[in-house]
PDB file of C-alpha atoms in Angstrom:
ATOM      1  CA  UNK A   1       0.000   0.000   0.000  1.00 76.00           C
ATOM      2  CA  UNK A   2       1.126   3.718  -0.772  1.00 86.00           C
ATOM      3  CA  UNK A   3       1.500   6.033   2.241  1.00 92.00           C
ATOM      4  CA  UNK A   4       2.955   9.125   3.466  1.00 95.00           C
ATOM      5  CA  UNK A   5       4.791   9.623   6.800  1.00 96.00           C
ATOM      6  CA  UNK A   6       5.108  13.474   7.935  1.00 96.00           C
ATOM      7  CA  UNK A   7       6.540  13.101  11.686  1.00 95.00           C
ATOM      8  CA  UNK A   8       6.825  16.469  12.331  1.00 96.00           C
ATOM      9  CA  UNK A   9       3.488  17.697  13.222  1.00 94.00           C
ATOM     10  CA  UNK A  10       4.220  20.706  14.075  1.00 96.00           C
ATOM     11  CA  UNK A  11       7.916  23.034  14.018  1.00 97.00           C
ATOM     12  CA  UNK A  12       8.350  26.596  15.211  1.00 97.00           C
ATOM     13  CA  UNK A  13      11.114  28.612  14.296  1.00 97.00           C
ATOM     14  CA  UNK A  14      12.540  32.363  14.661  1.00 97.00           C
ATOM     15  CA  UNK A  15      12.888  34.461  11.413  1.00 97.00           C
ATOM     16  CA  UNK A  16      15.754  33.653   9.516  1.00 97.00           C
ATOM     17  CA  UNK A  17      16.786  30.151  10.643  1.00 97.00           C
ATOM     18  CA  UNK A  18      16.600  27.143   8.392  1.00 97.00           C
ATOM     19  CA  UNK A  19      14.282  24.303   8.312  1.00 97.00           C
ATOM     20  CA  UNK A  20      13.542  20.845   7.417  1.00 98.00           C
ATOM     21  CA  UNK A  21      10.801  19.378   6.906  1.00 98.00           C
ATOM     22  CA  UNK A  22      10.769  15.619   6.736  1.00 98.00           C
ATOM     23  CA  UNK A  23       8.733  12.820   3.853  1.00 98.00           C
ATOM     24  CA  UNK A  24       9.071   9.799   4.138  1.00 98.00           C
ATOM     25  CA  UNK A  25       6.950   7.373   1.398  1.00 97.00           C
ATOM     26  CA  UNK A  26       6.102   3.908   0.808  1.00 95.00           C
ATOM     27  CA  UNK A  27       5.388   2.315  -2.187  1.00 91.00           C
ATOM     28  CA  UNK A  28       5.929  -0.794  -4.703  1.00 88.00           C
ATOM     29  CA  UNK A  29       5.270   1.423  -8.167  1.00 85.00           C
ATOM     30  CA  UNK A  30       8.584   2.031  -9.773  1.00 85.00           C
ATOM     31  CA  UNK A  31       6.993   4.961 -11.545  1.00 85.00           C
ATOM     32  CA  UNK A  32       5.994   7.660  -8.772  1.00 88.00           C
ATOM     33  CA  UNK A  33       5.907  11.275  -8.463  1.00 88.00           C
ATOM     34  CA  UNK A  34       6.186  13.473  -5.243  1.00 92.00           C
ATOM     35  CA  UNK A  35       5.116  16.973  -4.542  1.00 92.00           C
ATOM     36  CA  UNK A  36       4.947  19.435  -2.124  1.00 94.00           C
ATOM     37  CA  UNK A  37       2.017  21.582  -1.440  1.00 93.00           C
ATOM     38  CA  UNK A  38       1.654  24.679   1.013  1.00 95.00           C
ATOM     39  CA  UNK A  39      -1.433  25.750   2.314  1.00 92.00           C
ATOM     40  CA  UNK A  40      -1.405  29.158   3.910  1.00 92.00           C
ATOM     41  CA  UNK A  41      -3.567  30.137   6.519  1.00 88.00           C
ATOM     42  CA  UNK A  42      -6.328  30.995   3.860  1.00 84.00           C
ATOM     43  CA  UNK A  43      -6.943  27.464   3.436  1.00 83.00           C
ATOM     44  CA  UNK A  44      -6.019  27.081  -0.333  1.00 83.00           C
ATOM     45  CA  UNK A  45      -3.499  24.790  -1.385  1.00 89.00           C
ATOM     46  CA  UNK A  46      -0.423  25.905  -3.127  1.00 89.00           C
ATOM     47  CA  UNK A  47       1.400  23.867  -5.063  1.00 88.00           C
ATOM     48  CA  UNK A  48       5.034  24.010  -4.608  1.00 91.00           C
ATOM     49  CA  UNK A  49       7.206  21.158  -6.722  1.00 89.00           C
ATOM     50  CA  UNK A  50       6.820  17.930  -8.329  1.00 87.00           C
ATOM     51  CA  UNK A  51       9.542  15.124  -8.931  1.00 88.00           C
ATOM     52  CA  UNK A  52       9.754  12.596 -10.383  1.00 86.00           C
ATOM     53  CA  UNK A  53      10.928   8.992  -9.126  1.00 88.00           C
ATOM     54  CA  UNK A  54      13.272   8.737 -11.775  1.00 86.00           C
ATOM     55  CA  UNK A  55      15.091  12.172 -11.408  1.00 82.00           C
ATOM     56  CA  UNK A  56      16.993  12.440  -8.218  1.00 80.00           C
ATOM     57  CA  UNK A  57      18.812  15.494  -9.069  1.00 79.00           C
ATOM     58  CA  UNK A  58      17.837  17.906  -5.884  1.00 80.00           C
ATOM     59  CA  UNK A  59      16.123  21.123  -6.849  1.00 81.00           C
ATOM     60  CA  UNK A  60      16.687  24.569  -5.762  1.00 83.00           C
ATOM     61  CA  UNK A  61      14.172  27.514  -5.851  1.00 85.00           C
ATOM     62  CA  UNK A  62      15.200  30.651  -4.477  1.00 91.00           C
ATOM     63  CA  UNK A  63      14.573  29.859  -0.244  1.00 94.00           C
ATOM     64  CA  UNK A  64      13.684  26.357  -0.955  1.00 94.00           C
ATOM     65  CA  UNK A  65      15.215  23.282  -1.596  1.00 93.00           C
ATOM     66  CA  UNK A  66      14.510  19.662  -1.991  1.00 93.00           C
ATOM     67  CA  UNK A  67      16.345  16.566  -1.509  1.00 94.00           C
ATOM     68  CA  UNK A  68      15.311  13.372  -2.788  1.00 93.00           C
ATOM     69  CA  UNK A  69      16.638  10.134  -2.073  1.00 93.00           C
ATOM     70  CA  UNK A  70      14.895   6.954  -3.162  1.00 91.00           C
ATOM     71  CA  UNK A  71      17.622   4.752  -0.894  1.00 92.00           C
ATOM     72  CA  UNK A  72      15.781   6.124   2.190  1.00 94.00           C
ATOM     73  CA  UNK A  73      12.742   6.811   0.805  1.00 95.00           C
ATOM     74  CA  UNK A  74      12.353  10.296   1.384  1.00 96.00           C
ATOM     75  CA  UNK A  75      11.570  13.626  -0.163  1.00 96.00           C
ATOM     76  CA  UNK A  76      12.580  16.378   2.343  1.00 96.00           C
ATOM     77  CA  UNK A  77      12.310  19.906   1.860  1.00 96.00           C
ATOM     78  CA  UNK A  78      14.288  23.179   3.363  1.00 96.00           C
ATOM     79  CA  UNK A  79      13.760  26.276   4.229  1.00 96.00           C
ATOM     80  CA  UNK A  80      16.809  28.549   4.065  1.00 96.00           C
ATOM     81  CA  UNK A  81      16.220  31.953   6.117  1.00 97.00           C
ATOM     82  CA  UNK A  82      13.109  31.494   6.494  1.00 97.00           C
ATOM     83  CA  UNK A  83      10.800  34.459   7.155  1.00 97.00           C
ATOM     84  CA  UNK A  84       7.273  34.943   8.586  1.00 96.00           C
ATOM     85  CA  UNK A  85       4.897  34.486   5.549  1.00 95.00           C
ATOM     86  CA  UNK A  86       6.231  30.709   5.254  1.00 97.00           C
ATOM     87  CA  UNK A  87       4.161  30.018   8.551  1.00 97.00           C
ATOM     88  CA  UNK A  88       1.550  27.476   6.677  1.00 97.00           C
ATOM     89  CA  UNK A  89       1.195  23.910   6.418  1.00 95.00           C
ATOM     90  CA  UNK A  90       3.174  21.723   4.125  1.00 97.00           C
ATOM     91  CA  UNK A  91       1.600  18.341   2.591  1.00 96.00           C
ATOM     92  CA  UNK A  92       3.920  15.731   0.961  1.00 96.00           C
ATOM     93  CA  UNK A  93       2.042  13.943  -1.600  1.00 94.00           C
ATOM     94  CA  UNK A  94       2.370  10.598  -3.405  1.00 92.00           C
ATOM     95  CA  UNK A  95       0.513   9.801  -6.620  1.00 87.00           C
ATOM     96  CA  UNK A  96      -0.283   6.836  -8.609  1.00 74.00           C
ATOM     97  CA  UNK A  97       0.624   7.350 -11.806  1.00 66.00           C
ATOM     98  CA  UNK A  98      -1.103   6.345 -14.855  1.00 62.00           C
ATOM     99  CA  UNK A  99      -3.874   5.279 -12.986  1.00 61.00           C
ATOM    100  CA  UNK A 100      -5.933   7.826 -11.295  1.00 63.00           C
ATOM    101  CA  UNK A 101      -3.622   9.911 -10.642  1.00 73.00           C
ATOM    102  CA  UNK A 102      -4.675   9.979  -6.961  1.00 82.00           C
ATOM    103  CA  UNK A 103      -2.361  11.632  -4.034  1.00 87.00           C
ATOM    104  CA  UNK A 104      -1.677  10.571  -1.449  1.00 90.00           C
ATOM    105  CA  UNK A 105      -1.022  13.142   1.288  1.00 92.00           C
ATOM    106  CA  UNK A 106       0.767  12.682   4.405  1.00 94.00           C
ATOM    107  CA  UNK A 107      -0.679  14.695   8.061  1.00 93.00           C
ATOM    108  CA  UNK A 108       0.866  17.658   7.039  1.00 95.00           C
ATOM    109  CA  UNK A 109       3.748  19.874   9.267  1.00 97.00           C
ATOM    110  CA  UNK A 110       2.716  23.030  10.611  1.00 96.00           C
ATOM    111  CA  UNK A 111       5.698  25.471  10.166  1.00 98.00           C
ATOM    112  CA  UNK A 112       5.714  28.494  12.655  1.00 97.00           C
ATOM    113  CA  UNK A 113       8.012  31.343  11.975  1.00 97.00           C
ATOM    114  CA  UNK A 114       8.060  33.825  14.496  1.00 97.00           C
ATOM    115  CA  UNK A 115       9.911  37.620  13.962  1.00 95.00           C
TER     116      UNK A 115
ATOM    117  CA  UNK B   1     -12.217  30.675 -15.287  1.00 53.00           C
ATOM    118  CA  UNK B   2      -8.551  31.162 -13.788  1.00 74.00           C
ATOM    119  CA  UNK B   3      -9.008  29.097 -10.620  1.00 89.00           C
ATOM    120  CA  UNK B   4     -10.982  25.996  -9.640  1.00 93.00           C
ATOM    121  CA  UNK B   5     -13.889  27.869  -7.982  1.00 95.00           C
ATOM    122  CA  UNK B   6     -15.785  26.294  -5.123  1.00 96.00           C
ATOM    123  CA  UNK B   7     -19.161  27.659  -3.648  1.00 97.00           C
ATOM    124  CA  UNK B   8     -20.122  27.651  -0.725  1.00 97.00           C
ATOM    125  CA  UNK B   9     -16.777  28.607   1.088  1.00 95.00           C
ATOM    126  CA  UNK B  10     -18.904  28.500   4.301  1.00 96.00           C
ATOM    127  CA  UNK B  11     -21.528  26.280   5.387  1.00 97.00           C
ATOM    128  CA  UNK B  12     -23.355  25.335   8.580  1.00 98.00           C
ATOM    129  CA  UNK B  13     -25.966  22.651   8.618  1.00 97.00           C
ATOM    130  CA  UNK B  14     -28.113  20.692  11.412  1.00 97.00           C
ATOM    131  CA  UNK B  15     -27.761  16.835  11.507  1.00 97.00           C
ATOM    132  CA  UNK B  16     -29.466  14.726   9.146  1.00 97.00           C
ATOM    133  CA  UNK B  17     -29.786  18.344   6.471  1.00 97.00           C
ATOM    134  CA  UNK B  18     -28.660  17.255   3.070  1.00 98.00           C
ATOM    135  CA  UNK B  19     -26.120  19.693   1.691  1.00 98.00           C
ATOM    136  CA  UNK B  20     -24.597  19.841  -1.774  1.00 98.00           C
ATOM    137  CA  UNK B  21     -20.970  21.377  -2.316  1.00 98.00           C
ATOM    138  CA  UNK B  22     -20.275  22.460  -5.766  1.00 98.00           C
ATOM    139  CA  UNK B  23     -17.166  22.393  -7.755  1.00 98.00           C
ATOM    140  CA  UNK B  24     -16.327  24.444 -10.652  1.00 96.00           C
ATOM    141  CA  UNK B  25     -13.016  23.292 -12.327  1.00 95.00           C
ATOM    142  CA  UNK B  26     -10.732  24.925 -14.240  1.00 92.00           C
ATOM    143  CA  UNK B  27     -12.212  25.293 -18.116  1.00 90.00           C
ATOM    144  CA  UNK B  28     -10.658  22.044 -20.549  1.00 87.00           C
ATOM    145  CA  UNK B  29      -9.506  20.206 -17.163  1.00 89.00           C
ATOM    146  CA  UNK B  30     -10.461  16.875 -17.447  1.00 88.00           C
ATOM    147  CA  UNK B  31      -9.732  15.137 -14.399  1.00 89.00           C
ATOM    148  CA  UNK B  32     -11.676  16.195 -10.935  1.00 94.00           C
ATOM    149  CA  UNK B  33     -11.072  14.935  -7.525  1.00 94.00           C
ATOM    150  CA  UNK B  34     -12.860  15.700  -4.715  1.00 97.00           C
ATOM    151  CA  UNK B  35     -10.610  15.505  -1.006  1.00 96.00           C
ATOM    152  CA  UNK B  36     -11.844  15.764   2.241  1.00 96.00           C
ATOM    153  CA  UNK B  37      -9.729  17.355   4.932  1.00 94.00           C
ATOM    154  CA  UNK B  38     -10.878  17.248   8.492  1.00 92.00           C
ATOM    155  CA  UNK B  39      -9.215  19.162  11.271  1.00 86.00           C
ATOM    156  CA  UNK B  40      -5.654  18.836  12.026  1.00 79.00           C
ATOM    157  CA  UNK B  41      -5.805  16.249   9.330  1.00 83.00           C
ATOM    158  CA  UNK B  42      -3.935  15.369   5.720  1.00 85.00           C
ATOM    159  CA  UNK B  43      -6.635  15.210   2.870  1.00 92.00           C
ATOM    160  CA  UNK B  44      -8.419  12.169   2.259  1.00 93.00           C
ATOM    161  CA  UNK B  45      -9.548  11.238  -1.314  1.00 92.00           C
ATOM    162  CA  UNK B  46     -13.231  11.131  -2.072  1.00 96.00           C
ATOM    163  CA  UNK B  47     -13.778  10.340  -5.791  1.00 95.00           C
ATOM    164  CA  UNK B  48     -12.019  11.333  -9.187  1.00 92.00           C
ATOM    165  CA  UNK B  49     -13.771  12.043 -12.283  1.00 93.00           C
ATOM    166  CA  UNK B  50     -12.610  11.651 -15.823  1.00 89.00           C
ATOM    167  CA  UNK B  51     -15.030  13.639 -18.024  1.00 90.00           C
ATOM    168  CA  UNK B  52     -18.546  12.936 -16.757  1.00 93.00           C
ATOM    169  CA  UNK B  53     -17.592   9.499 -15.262  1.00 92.00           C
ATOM    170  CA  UNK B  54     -16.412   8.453 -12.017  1.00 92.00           C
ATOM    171  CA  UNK B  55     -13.834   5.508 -12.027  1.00 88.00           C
ATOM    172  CA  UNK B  56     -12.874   5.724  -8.728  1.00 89.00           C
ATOM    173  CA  UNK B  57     -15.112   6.605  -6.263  1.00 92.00           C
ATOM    174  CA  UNK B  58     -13.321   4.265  -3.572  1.00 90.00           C
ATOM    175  CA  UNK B  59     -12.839   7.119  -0.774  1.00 93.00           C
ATOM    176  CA  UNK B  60     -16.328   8.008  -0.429  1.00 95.00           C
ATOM    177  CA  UNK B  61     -16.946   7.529   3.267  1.00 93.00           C
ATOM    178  CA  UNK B  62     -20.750   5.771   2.977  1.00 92.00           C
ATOM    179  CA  UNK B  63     -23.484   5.392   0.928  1.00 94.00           C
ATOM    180  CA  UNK B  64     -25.041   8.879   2.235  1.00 97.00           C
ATOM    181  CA  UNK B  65     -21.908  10.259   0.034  1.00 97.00           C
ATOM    182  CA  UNK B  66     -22.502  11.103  -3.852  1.00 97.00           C
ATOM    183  CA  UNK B  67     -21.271  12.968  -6.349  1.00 97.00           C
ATOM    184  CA  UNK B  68     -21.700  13.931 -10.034  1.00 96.00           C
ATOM    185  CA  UNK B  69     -20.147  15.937 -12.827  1.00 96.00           C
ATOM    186  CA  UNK B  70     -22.229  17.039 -15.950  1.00 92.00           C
ATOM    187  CA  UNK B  71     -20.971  18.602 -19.089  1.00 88.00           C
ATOM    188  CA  UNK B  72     -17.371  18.174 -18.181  1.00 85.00           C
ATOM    189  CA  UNK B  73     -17.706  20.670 -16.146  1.00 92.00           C
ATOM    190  CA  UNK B  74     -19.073  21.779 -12.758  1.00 96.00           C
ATOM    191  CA  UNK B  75     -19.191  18.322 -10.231  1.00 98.00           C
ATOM    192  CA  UNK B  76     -21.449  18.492  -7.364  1.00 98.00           C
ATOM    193  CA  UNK B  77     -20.876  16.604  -3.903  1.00 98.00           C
ATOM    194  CA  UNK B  78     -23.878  15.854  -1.931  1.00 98.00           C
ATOM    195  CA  UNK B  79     -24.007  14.611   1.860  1.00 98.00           C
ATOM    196  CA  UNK B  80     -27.623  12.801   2.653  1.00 98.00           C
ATOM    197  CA  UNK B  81     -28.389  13.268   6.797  1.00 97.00           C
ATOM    198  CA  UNK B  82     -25.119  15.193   7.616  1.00 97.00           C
ATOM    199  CA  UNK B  83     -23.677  13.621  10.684  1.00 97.00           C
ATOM    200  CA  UNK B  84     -21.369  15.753  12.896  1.00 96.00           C
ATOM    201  CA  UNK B  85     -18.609  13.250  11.880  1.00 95.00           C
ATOM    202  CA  UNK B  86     -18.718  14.912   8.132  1.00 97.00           C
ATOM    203  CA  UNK B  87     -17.628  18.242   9.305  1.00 97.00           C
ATOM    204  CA  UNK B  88     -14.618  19.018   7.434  1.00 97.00           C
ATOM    205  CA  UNK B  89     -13.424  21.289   4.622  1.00 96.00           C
ATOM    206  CA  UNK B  90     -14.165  19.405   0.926  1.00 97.00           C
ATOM    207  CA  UNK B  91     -11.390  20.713  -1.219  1.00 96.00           C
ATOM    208  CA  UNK B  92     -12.128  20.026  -5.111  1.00 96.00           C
ATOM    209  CA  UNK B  93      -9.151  20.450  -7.086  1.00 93.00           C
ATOM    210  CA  UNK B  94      -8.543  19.909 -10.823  1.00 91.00           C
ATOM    211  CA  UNK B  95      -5.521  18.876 -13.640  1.00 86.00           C
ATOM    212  CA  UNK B  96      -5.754  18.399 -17.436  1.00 80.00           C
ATOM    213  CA  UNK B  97      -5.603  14.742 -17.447  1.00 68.00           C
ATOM    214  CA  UNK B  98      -4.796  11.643 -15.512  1.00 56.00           C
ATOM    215  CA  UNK B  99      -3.250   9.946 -18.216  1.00 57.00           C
ATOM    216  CA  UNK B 100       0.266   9.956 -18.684  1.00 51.00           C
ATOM    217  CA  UNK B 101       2.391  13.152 -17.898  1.00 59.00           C
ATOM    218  CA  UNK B 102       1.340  14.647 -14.710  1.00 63.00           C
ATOM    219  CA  UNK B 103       2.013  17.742 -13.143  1.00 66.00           C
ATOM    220  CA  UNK B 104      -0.048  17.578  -9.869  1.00 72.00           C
ATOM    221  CA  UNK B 105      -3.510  19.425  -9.613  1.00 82.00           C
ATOM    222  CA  UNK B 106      -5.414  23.392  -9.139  1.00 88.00           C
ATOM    223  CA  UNK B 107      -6.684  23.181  -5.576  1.00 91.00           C
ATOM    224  CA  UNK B 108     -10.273  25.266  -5.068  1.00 93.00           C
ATOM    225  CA  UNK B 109     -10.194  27.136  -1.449  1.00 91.00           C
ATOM    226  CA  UNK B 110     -12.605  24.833  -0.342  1.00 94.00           C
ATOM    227  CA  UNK B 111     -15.897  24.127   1.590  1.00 96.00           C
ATOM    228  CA  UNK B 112     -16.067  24.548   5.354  1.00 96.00           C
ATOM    229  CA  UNK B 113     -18.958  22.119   6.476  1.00 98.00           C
ATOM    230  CA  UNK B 114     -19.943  22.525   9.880  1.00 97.00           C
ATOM    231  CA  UNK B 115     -22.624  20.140  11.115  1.00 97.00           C
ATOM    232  CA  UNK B 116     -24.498  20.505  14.535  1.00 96.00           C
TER     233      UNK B 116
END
């Protein structure tokens, strides 16, 4: 069965420090994608990045980056200086591919960044 | 329109009410999920649509759960004799297709339920 494993329910940090947040996935497709979703305060869900299981370059953009690593199974994601309107909730997502496309969303980590 | 639109953002019901949440997706998306995400909670998936059709409708929670999409178009989720366990925000969200290349889905802002 697919899942999603977000330990970290909940992380508060001061302006400016850096953070991980941890993803952990199971799964038997060999074919997978991952993604990252942030969902503000406002309640909408932003998408953030999408990887796929057969590129495990790591990806930078800007503030954030995102390591992959299909040994351990996970798809973590950092913060670097992190400032006060990243205070959301992030969702790490699984989907089945070709399929349904469904997602799979782990709990979600609630990041607090205080000034 | 721009954004998958969702109506209504708010809505409180009594027990056993019916309500209907509706879902308007993003114009030439064919794919249409429907999530439920409950407080404190990751989002659970209720049913996926491919055009009108629903092949998967494994996540809806009971029987008192259905849903429907007409024209491709707007999908409507309706909750027979709302229990206080349904309270939760519905979150519709929709991509151009579930076939093949896939880059993840348009979220709506979602329905707060409230049922007392």
């Amino acid at each position: 069965a697919q899942k999603v494993t977000q330990a970290q329910t909940e992380i508060s940090v001061v302006e400016k420090e850096d953070v991980t947040l941890d993803c952990v996935y199971e799964t038997r497709d060999t074919t997978y994608y991952l993604f990252w979703y942030k969902q503000p305060p406002s309640g909408e869900l932003v998408f953030l990045i999408r990887r796929n299981s057969f590129d495990e370059q790591n990806e930078i953009s800007g503030r954030y980056s995102w390591n992959f690593q299909k040994s351990t199974s996970s798809f973590n994601f950092t913060i670097t200086a992190s400032q006060v309107v990243d205070s959301a909730v992030y969702f790490c997502a699984l989907s089945e591919p070709y399929n349904t496309d469904k997602l799979i969303f782990g709990t979600g980590t609630r990041l607090q960044v205080f000034p | 329109g721009a954004g998958v639109s969702q109506s209504p953002s708010n809505k409180v019901t009594e027990k056993g009410k019916d309500v209907e949440l509706r879902c308007d997706p993003i114009s030439g998306h064919t794919a249409l999920y429907w999530y439920r995400q409950r407080l404190g909670q990751g989002l659970e998936f209720l049913i996926y649509f491919q055009g009108n059709s629903a092949p998967d409708k494994s996540g809806l929670p009971s029987d008192r759960f259905s849903a429907e999409r007409t024209g491709e178009s707007v999908s409507t989720l309706t909750i027979q004799r709302t229990q206080q366990e349904d309270s939760a925000v519905y979150l519709c969200a929709s991509s151009l297709d579930a076939t093949g290349e896939f880059y993840g889905y348009t979220f709506g802002s979602g329905t707060r339920l409230t049922v007392v």
